[in-house]
Structure formats: C-alpha cells, structure tokens
GROMACS .gro file of C-alpha atoms in nm:
model
  295
    1UNK     CA    1  -0.650   0.836   3.128
    2UNK     CA    2  -1.013   0.771   3.045
    3UNK     CA    3  -1.165   0.424   3.195
    4UNK     CA    4  -1.342   0.395   2.879
    5UNK     CA    5  -1.257   0.407   2.481
    6UNK     CA    6  -1.423   0.624   2.261
    7UNK     CA    7  -1.570   0.565   1.956
    8UNK     CA    8  -1.346   0.607   1.654
    9UNK     CA    9  -1.274   0.542   1.281
   10UNK     CA   10  -1.057   0.586   1.039
   11UNK     CA   11  -0.938   0.498   0.664
   12UNK     CA   12  -0.696   0.297   0.557
   13UNK     CA   13  -0.570   0.400   0.213
   14UNK     CA   14  -0.460   0.153  -0.064
   15UNK     CA   15  -0.028   0.250  -0.139
   16UNK     CA   16   0.040   0.219  -0.512
   17UNK     CA   17   0.426   0.245  -0.637
   18UNK     CA   18   0.435   0.435  -0.969
   19UNK     CA   19   0.808   0.296  -1.004
   20UNK     CA   20   0.976   0.063  -0.717
   21UNK     CA   21   1.353   0.041  -0.809
   22UNK     CA   22   1.499  -0.257  -0.660
   23UNK     CA   23   1.861  -0.361  -0.567
   24UNK     CA   24   2.043  -0.667  -0.440
   25UNK     CA   25   2.014  -0.802  -0.093
   26UNK     CA   26   2.230  -0.612   0.176
   27UNK     CA   27   2.420  -0.845   0.455
   28UNK     CA   28   2.087  -0.871   0.643
   29UNK     CA   29   1.911  -1.012   0.387
   30UNK     CA   30   1.748  -0.661   0.307
   31UNK     CA   31   1.707  -0.504  -0.006
   32UNK     CA   32   1.760  -0.134  -0.108
   33UNK     CA   33   1.441   0.053  -0.302
   34UNK     CA   34   1.383   0.377  -0.450
   35UNK     CA   35   0.989   0.410  -0.496
   36UNK     CA   36   0.747   0.682  -0.545
   37UNK     CA   37   0.454   0.613  -0.363
   38UNK     CA   38   0.097   0.740  -0.355
   39UNK     CA   39  -0.182   0.673  -0.201
   40UNK     CA   40  -0.548   0.568  -0.313
   41UNK     CA   41  -0.886   0.714  -0.249
   42UNK     CA   42  -0.988   0.343  -0.226
   43UNK     CA   43  -0.862   0.130   0.084
   44UNK     CA   44  -1.029  -0.046   0.452
   45UNK     CA   45  -1.105   0.116   0.732
   46UNK     CA   46  -1.034   0.055   1.135
   47UNK     CA   47  -1.276   0.120   1.371
   48UNK     CA   48  -1.190   0.134   1.779
   49UNK     CA   49  -1.473   0.067   2.006
   50UNK     CA   50  -1.513   0.023   2.393
   51UNK     CA   51  -1.502  -0.361   2.474
   52UNK     CA   52  -1.523  -0.536   2.806
   53UNK     CA   53  -1.210  -0.706   2.735
   54UNK     CA   54  -0.979  -0.670   2.474
   55UNK     CA   55  -1.100  -0.799   2.129
   56UNK     CA   56  -0.976  -0.822   1.762
   57UNK     CA   57  -1.270  -0.843   1.476
   58UNK     CA   58  -1.267  -0.880   1.108
   59UNK     CA   59  -1.507  -0.776   0.848
   60UNK     CA   60  -1.573  -0.683   0.457
   61UNK     CA   61  -1.496  -0.904   0.145
   62UNK     CA   62  -1.171  -1.001   0.251
   63UNK     CA   63  -1.213  -1.037   0.633
   64UNK     CA   64  -1.258  -1.353   0.637
   65UNK     CA   65  -0.874  -1.396   0.462
   66UNK     CA   66  -0.731  -1.193   0.840
   67UNK     CA   67  -0.513  -1.422   1.023
   68UNK     CA   68  -0.679  -1.316   1.377
   69UNK     CA   69  -0.358  -1.416   1.600
   70UNK     CA   70  -0.041  -1.206   1.636
   71UNK     CA   71   0.045  -1.207   1.264
   72UNK     CA   72  -0.175  -0.976   1.186
   73UNK     CA   73   0.000  -0.622   1.133
   74UNK     CA   74  -0.316  -0.462   1.355
   75UNK     CA   75  -0.322  -0.672   1.658
   76UNK     CA   76   0.106  -0.625   1.646
   77UNK     CA   77   0.041  -0.228   1.624
   78UNK     CA   78  -0.172  -0.254   1.918
   79UNK     CA   79   0.107  -0.476   2.127
   80UNK     CA   80   0.379  -0.258   1.996
   81UNK     CA   81   0.148   0.056   2.117
   82UNK     CA   82   0.063  -0.094   2.484
   83UNK     CA   83   0.472  -0.158   2.500
   84UNK     CA   84   0.509   0.214   2.427
   85UNK     CA   85   0.295   0.366   2.676
   86UNK     CA   86   0.448   0.085   2.952
   87UNK     CA   87   0.118   0.077   3.141
   88UNK     CA   88  -0.241  -0.059   3.176
   89UNK     CA   89  -0.502   0.042   2.923
   90UNK     CA   90  -0.891   0.005   2.918
   91UNK     CA   91  -0.976  -0.245   2.731
   92UNK     CA   92  -1.085  -0.224   2.338
   93UNK     CA   93  -1.194  -0.379   2.009
   94UNK     CA   94  -1.030  -0.305   1.722
   95UNK     CA   95  -1.264  -0.383   1.370
   96UNK     CA   96  -1.123  -0.419   1.069
   97UNK     CA   97  -1.310  -0.402   0.738
   98UNK     CA   98  -1.098  -0.529   0.487
   99UNK     CA   99  -1.181  -0.398   0.130
  100UNK     CA  100  -0.846  -0.473   0.003
  101UNK     CA  101  -0.726  -0.768  -0.120
  102UNK     CA  102  -0.459  -0.953   0.053
  103UNK     CA  103  -0.116  -0.997  -0.067
  104UNK     CA  104  -0.207  -0.766  -0.341
  105UNK     CA  105   0.090  -0.541  -0.318
  106UNK     CA  106  -0.111  -0.180  -0.202
  107UNK     CA  107   0.067  -0.204   0.177
  108UNK     CA  108  -0.275  -0.297   0.278
  109UNK     CA  109  -0.162  -0.423   0.627
  110UNK     CA  110   0.076  -0.144   0.658
  111UNK     CA  111  -0.146   0.117   0.601
  112UNK     CA  112  -0.384  -0.074   0.820
  113UNK     CA  113  -0.129  -0.070   1.125
  114UNK     CA  114  -0.109   0.328   1.028
  115UNK     CA  115  -0.476   0.338   1.093
  116UNK     CA  116  -0.483   0.144   1.431
  117UNK     CA  117  -0.184   0.340   1.565
  118UNK     CA  118  -0.337   0.713   1.493
  119UNK     CA  119  -0.638   0.566   1.673
  120UNK     CA  120  -0.509   0.425   1.931
  121UNK     CA  121  -0.350   0.749   1.989
  122UNK     CA  122  -0.621   1.011   2.013
  123UNK     CA  123  -0.772   0.787   2.225
  124UNK     CA  124  -0.544   0.748   2.498
  125UNK     CA  125  -0.211   0.918   2.454
  126UNK     CA  126  -0.271   1.255   2.214
  127UNK     CA  127   0.004   1.396   2.363
  128UNK     CA  128   0.233   1.122   2.196
  129UNK     CA  129   0.461   1.283   1.878
  130UNK     CA  130   0.462   1.225   1.511
  131UNK     CA  131   0.765   1.099   1.532
  132UNK     CA  132   0.731   0.864   1.848
  133UNK     CA  133   0.441   0.698   1.630
  134UNK     CA  134   0.617   0.709   1.288
  135UNK     CA  135   0.930   0.501   1.472
  136UNK     CA  136   0.643   0.264   1.586
  137UNK     CA  137   0.469   0.204   1.253
  138UNK     CA  138   0.852   0.170   1.105
  139UNK     CA  139   0.886  -0.126   1.336
  140UNK     CA  140   0.619  -0.353   1.179
  141UNK     CA  141   0.704  -0.315   0.814
  142UNK     CA  142   0.938  -0.145   0.555
  143UNK     CA  143   0.627   0.050   0.431
  144UNK     CA  144   0.509   0.107   0.774
  145UNK     CA  145   0.601   0.495   0.821
  146UNK     CA  146   0.498   0.563   0.441
  147UNK     CA  147   0.204   0.376   0.455
  148UNK     CA  148   0.122   0.616   0.823
  149UNK     CA  149   0.226   0.954   0.666
  150UNK     CA  150  -0.047   0.832   0.366
  151UNK     CA  151   0.074   1.150   0.096
  152UNK     CA  152   0.296   1.119  -0.217
  153UNK     CA  153   0.629   1.078  -0.102
  154UNK     CA  154   0.964   0.944  -0.223
  155UNK     CA  155   1.067   0.590  -0.036
  156UNK     CA  156   1.499   0.519  -0.045
  157UNK     CA  157   1.686   0.269   0.139
  158UNK     CA  158   1.459  -0.006   0.324
  159UNK     CA  159   1.188   0.213   0.287
  160UNK     CA  160   1.226   0.450   0.584
  161UNK     CA  161   1.404   0.721   0.417
  162UNK     CA  162   1.105   0.951   0.315
  163UNK     CA  163   1.135   1.236   0.105
  164UNK     CA  164   0.854   1.444  -0.034
  165UNK     CA  165   0.725   1.353  -0.379
  166UNK     CA  166   0.725   1.590  -0.666
  167UNK     CA  167   0.433   1.796  -0.718
  168UNK     CA  168   0.192   1.573  -0.917
  169UNK     CA  169  -0.104   1.665  -1.092
  170UNK     CA  170  -0.451   1.471  -1.045
  171UNK     CA  171  -0.396   1.118  -1.113
  172UNK     CA  172  -0.735   0.891  -1.240
  173UNK     CA  173  -0.626   0.538  -1.228
  174UNK     CA  174  -0.806   0.215  -1.227
  175UNK     CA  175  -0.700  -0.049  -0.998
  176UNK     CA  176  -0.685  -0.431  -1.077
  177UNK     CA  177  -0.614  -0.744  -0.915
  178UNK     CA  178  -0.674  -1.051  -1.038
  179UNK     CA  179  -0.784  -1.234  -0.765
  180UNK     CA  180  -0.424  -1.445  -0.718
  181UNK     CA  181  -0.192  -1.343  -0.402
  182UNK     CA  182   0.165  -1.260  -0.476
  183UNK     CA  183   0.341  -1.332  -0.164
  184UNK     CA  184   0.613  -1.092  -0.129
  185UNK     CA  185   0.922  -1.281  -0.010
  186UNK     CA  186   0.904  -1.544  -0.302
  187UNK     CA  187   0.911  -1.221  -0.593
  188UNK     CA  188   1.219  -1.119  -0.439
  189UNK     CA  189   1.355  -1.454  -0.404
  190UNK     CA  190   1.269  -1.464  -0.768
  191UNK     CA  191   1.431  -1.142  -0.853
  192UNK     CA  192   1.755  -1.175  -0.645
  193UNK     CA  193   1.827  -1.455  -1.004
  194UNK     CA  194   1.807  -1.135  -1.217
  195UNK     CA  195   1.905  -0.772  -1.020
  196UNK     CA  196   1.856  -0.506  -1.219
  197UNK     CA  197   2.157  -0.363  -1.318
  198UNK     CA  198   2.122   0.001  -1.202
  199UNK     CA  199   1.966  -0.138  -0.852
  200UNK     CA  200   1.822   0.091  -0.687
  201UNK     CA  201   1.930   0.411  -0.782
  202UNK     CA  202   1.678   0.689  -0.833
  203UNK     CA  203   1.595   0.840  -1.152
  204UNK     CA  204   1.637   1.217  -1.209
  205UNK     CA  205   1.336   1.346  -1.076
  206UNK     CA  206   1.129   1.680  -1.220
  207UNK     CA  207   1.019   1.974  -0.959
  208UNK     CA  208   0.678   1.859  -1.111
  209UNK     CA  209   0.462   1.731  -1.389
  210UNK     CA  210   0.186   1.890  -1.518
  211UNK     CA  211  -0.046   1.628  -1.685
  212UNK     CA  212  -0.158   1.284  -1.626
  213UNK     CA  213   0.026   1.243  -1.963
  214UNK     CA  214   0.342   1.397  -1.872
  215UNK     CA  215   0.385   1.189  -1.554
  216UNK     CA  216   0.309   0.856  -1.753
  217UNK     CA  217   0.565   0.995  -1.987
  218UNK     CA  218   0.815   1.072  -1.773
  219UNK     CA  219   0.739   0.702  -1.584
  220UNK     CA  220   0.745   0.526  -1.891
  221UNK     CA  221   1.002   0.685  -1.986
  222UNK     CA  222   1.275   0.671  -1.635
  223UNK     CA  223   1.099   0.412  -1.395
  224UNK     CA  224   1.015   0.056  -1.383
  225UNK     CA  225   0.899  -0.187  -1.132
  226UNK     CA  226   1.163  -0.435  -1.061
  227UNK     CA  227   0.963  -0.685  -0.908
  228UNK     CA  228   0.723  -0.740  -1.224
  229UNK     CA  229   0.883  -0.948  -1.430
  230UNK     CA  230   0.936  -1.193  -1.108
  231UNK     CA  231   0.584  -1.167  -1.001
  232UNK     CA  232   0.455  -1.235  -1.335
  233UNK     CA  233   0.658  -1.579  -1.379
  234UNK     CA  234   0.557  -1.683  -1.030
  235UNK     CA  235   0.201  -1.593  -1.103
  236UNK     CA  236   0.067  -1.560  -1.473
  237UNK     CA  237  -0.281  -1.414  -1.431
  238UNK     CA  238  -0.047  -1.081  -1.349
  239UNK     CA  239   0.101  -1.080  -1.693
  240UNK     CA  240  -0.299  -1.115  -1.837
  241UNK     CA  241  -0.395  -0.843  -1.601
  242UNK     CA  242  -0.138  -0.605  -1.745
  243UNK     CA  243  -0.146  -0.735  -2.130
  244UNK     CA  244  -0.510  -0.639  -2.095
  245UNK     CA  245  -0.517  -0.321  -1.948
  246UNK     CA  246  -0.217  -0.234  -2.227
  247UNK     CA  247  -0.461  -0.315  -2.486
  248UNK     CA  248  -0.714  -0.072  -2.387
  249UNK     CA  249  -0.729   0.286  -2.533
  250UNK     CA  250  -0.762   0.429  -2.177
  251UNK     CA  251  -0.460   0.322  -2.013
  252UNK     CA  252  -0.172   0.566  -2.012
  253UNK     CA  253   0.068   0.381  -1.838
  254UNK     CA  254   0.008   0.020  -1.689
  255UNK     CA  255   0.229  -0.105  -1.420
  256UNK     CA  256   0.180  -0.337  -1.123
  257UNK     CA  257   0.203  -0.206  -0.790
  258UNK     CA  258   0.463  -0.304  -0.507
  259UNK     CA  259   0.551  -0.682  -0.513
  260UNK     CA  260   0.189  -0.760  -0.698
  261UNK     CA  261  -0.081  -0.857  -0.792
  262UNK     CA  262  -0.254  -0.552  -0.832
  263UNK     CA  263  -0.166  -0.378  -1.162
  264UNK     CA  264  -0.279  -0.046  -1.243
  265UNK     CA  265  -0.391   0.198  -1.502
  266UNK     CA  266  -0.299   0.598  -1.493
  267UNK     CA  267  -0.602   0.757  -1.720
  268UNK     CA  268  -0.629   1.110  -1.857
  269UNK     CA  269  -0.961   1.186  -1.665
  270UNK     CA  270  -1.189   1.052  -1.378
  271UNK     CA  271  -1.384   0.997  -1.690
  272UNK     CA  272  -1.192   0.760  -1.902
  273UNK     CA  273  -1.080   0.586  -1.550
  274UNK     CA  274  -1.463   0.506  -1.473
  275UNK     CA  275  -1.553   0.374  -1.857
  276UNK     CA  276  -1.246   0.139  -1.871
  277UNK     CA  277  -1.313   0.005  -1.492
  278UNK     CA  278  -1.670  -0.051  -1.592
  279UNK     CA  279  -1.597  -0.235  -1.900
  280UNK     CA  280  -1.317  -0.432  -1.730
  281UNK     CA  281  -1.629  -0.529  -1.426
  282UNK     CA  282  -1.820  -0.647  -1.765
  283UNK     CA  283  -1.524  -0.880  -1.916
  284UNK     CA  284  -1.370  -0.977  -1.575
  285UNK     CA  285  -1.598  -1.013  -1.342
  286UNK     CA  286  -1.366  -1.261  -1.156
  287UNK     CA  287  -1.128  -0.962  -1.113
  288UNK     CA  288  -1.127  -0.699  -0.860
  289UNK     CA  289  -1.134  -0.371  -1.022
  290UNK     CA  290  -1.165  -0.029  -0.859
  291UNK     CA  291  -1.128   0.361  -0.969
  292UNK     CA  292  -0.966   0.560  -0.797
  293UNK     CA  293  -0.790   0.913  -0.741
  294UNK     CA  294  -0.392   0.862  -0.629
  295UNK     CA  295  -0.205   1.131  -0.468
   0.00000   0.00000   0.00000
C-alpha cells in the first residue's frame, strides 16, 4: 500500500425516479418499492487528496448545509471502507462539492457516498471487487447500491433488488427544486395513512421505448409516484412547482422524484428543455432549476 493517497475526483450524479411505487411498511418498518431510476448529467463531485491527518470538507452552493460528522454519508462511506480493509490507511482528505439541494429526492447523499467508495477503492484497494463495493454501498442506505451503479435500472424490494431497465431513448429534462427540504421519513409516515391499493407492484414493462414522447405516455398511463401526494401535503411549495411545470408547453410528463422536493419535466428535445429552464429561471429566480439529460 502506498504511503500517500493520490489525487482523484469522481462525479456523483443526481438520481431521478421516473416512477416510484410504494407498499405498506413490513414488520421491520421498511417499505417495499418498485422504481425505474435514471441518472442525470448534473450532480455533486467528490475529491480525494493526500493530507497530514484525516479530514472531511465541503464546498459548493449547498456545502454549508452538510453535517460535518458521522451523519454525513461520505464520512460513513469512509468508515465502512476502513472496516472492510481491516488495517491502517494513509491519511487523506475528502472534499464534497455540493451542487445538489439537500433532502431533495435526488439521492445526493447516496450518490456522494458511492463516489467516495469508488475513489477509496481506486486509491487504496484496486483489487476490491465490484460486489464487495456494492455491499458496502448497500449498507449505507436503501438506494446505495443503485447510486453506486449510477445507470438506468429497476429497483425492487427495499431498493436492493436491482435489474436492468428497458432500453430508453435520450431523455431531456428540467429539474426544479423550490428551495424547501422534504424529509424522507416524514413523507413515508404521511404515506402510511393511505397506502396505494397496488402497493409496490411493478407495472408491465416494455422491452424498449423509442422516443421521449413514448416514454412519457407510458409513464403517465402505467406508473406513478406514490409519495408525491403526501409530500405535497407536507410541503405545498412542491405542489406549486408541479402546477407550474404542468402548465408549460414543453412538459411531456411532470412528476416529483423520490420523496421530493425536486420535481422534473420530461421534454421532447434538448432545445425545448433549455427553453423551459431559461424561462423558469427568469420567472422564479428563487427556485433551483437545472436542464439535464437522463440515462
């Protein structure tokens, strides 16, 4: 093992749930789900640097909202990795550039943790298998393994059963966050008061979807986000975002991602997504708005 960590950097993409079906809690309080997850070309970045003593730092527009201690998933990822190695490691600094809003339904914490795990493997244990790394990611959260893979997939069970997604077209989208957090636990508890009768059942899945229009039509007809209604009840600003997006001509499908508060609009082309994003930024400068591609 080298006595000094190399300088490395990894992108941590935003996760978007194109649909999210949720069942009632099991005996341990976990909710079964089924979801089609895709990943955006916008997100955070994690940097690994040599240091005289172990350190974790944050930067970026949302960096000051990140807890510095063990509650942070990047720190917990490092701790889990050290336990897996079972021996001393050279000191290093992890720097999280936080560009995604906090408690936003974009899997930011899990994606950050996945990026940190990849960096630590590259620097300290390149022989560690993908399966071992995925087990570490899964131990950090229900969507940890999915965010480590960071490609379109189907998640079932508690989020740990992963399978390939159908072949998807290029999906251009606009992400919008109203600047209000949407705590996952509170949203799930609100959902428990009225669980959807179909629960976490998977919809019949097409083998492929040829266009953004076809994908949006299928998603609207066959799927939903069960957490959208309870999240809107808890945080009405989410409902405002959804209403605005649904009134825009570029929007093929409008939905909330995960447990919120970020919502998305699928658009037919990059040009339409760009136009929608620019208009929203002018209309609502208090909202976080990003044009992106999903894959």
